[in-house]
Coordinates of N, CA and C in Angstrom, one line a residue:
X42 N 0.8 -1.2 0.0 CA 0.0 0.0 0.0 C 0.9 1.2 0.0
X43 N 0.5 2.1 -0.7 CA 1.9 2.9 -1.1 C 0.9 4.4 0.4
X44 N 1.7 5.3 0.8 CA 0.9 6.0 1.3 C 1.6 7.8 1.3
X45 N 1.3 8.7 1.2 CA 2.0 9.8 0.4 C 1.3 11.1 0.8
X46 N 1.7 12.4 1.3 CA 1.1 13.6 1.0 C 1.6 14.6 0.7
X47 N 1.4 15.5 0.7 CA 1.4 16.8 -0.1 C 1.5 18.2 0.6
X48 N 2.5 18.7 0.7 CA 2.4 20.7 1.4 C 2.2 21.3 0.7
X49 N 1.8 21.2 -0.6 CA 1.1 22.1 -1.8 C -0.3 23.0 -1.3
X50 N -0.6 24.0 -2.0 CA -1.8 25.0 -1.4 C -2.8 24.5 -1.9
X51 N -2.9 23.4 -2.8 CA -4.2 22.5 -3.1 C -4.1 21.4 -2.5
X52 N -3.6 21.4 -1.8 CA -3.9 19.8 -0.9 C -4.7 20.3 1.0
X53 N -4.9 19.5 0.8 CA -5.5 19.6 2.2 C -3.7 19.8 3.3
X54 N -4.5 20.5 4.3 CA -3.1 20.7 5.6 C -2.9 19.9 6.3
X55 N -1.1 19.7 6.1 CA -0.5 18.7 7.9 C 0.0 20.0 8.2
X56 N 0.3 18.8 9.3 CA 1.0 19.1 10.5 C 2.7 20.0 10.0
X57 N 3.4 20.1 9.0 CA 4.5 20.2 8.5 C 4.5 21.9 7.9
X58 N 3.1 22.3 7.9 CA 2.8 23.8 7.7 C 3.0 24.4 6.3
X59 N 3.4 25.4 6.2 CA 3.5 26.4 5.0 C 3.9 27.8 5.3
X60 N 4.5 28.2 4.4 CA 4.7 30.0 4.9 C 4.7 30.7 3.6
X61 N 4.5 31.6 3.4 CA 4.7 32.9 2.5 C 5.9 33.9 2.9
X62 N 6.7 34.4 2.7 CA 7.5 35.6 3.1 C 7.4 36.4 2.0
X63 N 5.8 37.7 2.2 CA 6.3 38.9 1.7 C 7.5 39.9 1.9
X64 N 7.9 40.7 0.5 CA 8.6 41.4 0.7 C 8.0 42.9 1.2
X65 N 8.2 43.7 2.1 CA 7.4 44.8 2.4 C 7.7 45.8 0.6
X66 N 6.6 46.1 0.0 CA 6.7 47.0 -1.0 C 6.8 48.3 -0.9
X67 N 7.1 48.5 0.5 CA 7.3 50.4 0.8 C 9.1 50.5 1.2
X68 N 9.3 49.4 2.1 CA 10.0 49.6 2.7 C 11.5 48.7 2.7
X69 N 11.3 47.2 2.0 CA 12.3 46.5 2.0 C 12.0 45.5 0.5
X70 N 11.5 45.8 -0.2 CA 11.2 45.4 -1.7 C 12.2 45.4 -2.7
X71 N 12.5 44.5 -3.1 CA 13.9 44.3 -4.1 C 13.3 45.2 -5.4
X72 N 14.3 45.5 -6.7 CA 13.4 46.2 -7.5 C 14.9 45.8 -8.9
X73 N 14.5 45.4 -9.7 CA 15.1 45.5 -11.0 C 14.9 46.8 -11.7
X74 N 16.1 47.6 -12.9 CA 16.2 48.2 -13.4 C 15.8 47.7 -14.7
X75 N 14.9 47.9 -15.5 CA 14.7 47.6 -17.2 C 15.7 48.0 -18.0
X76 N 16.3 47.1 -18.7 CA 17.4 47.5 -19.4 C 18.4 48.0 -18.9
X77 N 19.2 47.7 -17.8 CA 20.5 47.6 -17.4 C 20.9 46.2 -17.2
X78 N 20.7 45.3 -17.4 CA 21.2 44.2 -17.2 C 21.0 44.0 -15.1
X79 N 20.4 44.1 -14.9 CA 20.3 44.3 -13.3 C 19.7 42.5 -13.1
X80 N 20.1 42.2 -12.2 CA 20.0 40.6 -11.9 C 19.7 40.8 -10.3
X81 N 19.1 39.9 -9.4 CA 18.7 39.8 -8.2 C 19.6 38.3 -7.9
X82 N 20.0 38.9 -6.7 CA 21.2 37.4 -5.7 C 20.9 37.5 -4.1
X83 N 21.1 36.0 -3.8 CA 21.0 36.5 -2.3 C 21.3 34.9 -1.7
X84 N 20.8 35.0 -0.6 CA 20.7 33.2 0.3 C 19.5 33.6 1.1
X85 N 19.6 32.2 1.4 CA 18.1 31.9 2.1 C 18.3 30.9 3.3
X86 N 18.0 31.4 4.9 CA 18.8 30.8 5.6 C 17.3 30.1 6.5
X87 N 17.5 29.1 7.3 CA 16.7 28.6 8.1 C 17.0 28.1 9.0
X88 N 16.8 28.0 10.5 CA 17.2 27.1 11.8 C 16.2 27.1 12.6
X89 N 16.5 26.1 13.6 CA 14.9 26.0 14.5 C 15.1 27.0 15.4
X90 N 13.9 27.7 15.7 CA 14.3 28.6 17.1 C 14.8 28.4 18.4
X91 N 15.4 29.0 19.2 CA 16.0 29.0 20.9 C 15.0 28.6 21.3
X92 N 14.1 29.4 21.1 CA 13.3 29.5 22.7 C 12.4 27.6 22.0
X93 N 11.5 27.4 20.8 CA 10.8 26.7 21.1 C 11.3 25.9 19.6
X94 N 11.9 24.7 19.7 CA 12.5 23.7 18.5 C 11.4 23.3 17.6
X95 N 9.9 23.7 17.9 CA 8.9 23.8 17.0 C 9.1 24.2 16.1
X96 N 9.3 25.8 16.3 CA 9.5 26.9 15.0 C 10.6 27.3 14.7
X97 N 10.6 28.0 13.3 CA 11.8 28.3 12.5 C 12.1 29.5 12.3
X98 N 13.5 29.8 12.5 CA 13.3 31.5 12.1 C 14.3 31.4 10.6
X99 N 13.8 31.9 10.0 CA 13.9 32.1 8.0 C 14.3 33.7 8.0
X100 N 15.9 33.6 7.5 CA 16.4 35.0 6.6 C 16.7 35.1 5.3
X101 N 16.4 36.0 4.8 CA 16.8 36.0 3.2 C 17.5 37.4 3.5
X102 N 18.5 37.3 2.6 CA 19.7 38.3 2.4 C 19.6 38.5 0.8
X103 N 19.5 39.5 0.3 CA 19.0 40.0 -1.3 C 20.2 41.1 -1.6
X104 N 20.2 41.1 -2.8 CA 20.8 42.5 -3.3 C 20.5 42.3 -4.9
X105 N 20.3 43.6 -5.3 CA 20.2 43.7 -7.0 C 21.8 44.6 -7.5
X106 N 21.9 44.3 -8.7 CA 22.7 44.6 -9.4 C 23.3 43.9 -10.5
X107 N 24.7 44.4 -11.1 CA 24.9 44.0 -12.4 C 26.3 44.2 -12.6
X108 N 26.9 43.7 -13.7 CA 28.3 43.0 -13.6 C 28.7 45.0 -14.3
X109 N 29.8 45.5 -13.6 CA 30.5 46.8 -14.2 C 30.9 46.8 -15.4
X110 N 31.9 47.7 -15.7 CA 32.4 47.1 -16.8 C 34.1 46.6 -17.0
X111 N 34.3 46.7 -15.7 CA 35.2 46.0 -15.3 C 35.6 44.6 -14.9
X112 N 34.2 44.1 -14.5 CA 33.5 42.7 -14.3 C 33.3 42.8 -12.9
X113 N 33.4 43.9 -11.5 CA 32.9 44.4 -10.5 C 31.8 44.2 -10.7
X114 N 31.4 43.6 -9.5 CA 29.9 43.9 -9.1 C 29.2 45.2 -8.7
X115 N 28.2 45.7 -9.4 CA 28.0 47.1 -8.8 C 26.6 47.0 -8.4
X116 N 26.5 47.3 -7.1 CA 25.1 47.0 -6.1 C 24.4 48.1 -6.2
X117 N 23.0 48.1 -6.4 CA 21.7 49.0 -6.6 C 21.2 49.3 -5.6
X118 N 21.0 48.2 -4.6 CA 20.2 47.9 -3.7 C 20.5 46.7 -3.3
X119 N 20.1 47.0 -1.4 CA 20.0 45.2 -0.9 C 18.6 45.4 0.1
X120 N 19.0 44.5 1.3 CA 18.0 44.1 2.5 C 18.2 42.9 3.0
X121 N 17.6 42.7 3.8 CA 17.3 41.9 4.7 C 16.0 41.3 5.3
X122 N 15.6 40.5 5.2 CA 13.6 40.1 5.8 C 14.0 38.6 6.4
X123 N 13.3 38.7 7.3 CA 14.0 38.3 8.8 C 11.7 37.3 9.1
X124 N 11.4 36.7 9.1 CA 10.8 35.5 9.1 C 10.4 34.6 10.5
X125 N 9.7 34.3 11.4 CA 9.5 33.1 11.9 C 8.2 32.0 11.6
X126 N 8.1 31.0 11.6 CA 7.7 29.8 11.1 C 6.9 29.7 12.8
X127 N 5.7 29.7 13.2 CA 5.4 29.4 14.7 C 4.7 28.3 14.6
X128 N 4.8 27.3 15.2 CA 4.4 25.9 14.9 C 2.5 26.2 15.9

């Protein structure tokens, strides 16, 4: 008997949850330039919390920009959005 499920937003919910991480659009919103060659980079970090091994605290580290013409990286913009997961 094979047995199987799903964390997808069309499936019914476990226990194992879901999250969204908006970017605030006033205040910490990444943003490409049209026609500069502008590219978006970053990491995406996760660990269980101190206080309760339930939940997760989730960082993303962002920055936009585009190769110089030197082959430097030349930054537009960054941020930081900082996340918990509460079980």
């Amino acid at each position: 008997k094979v047995v199987s499920f799903s964390t997808g937003c069309q499936s019914t919910p476990t226990h194992w949850k879901q999250s969204v991480m908006w970017f605030d659009p006033v205040h910490n919103c990444p943003a490409l330039s049209k026609g500069r060659g502008e590219v978006m980079k970053g990491t995406f970090q996760m660990k269980r919390n101190a206080q309760n091994h339930r939940d997760i605290d989730m960082t993303v580290r962002w920055e936009t920009g585009r190769s110089g013409e030197d082959g430097t990286w030349v930054r537009a913009m960054d941020g930081v959005l900082k996340r918990s997961l509460i079980a």
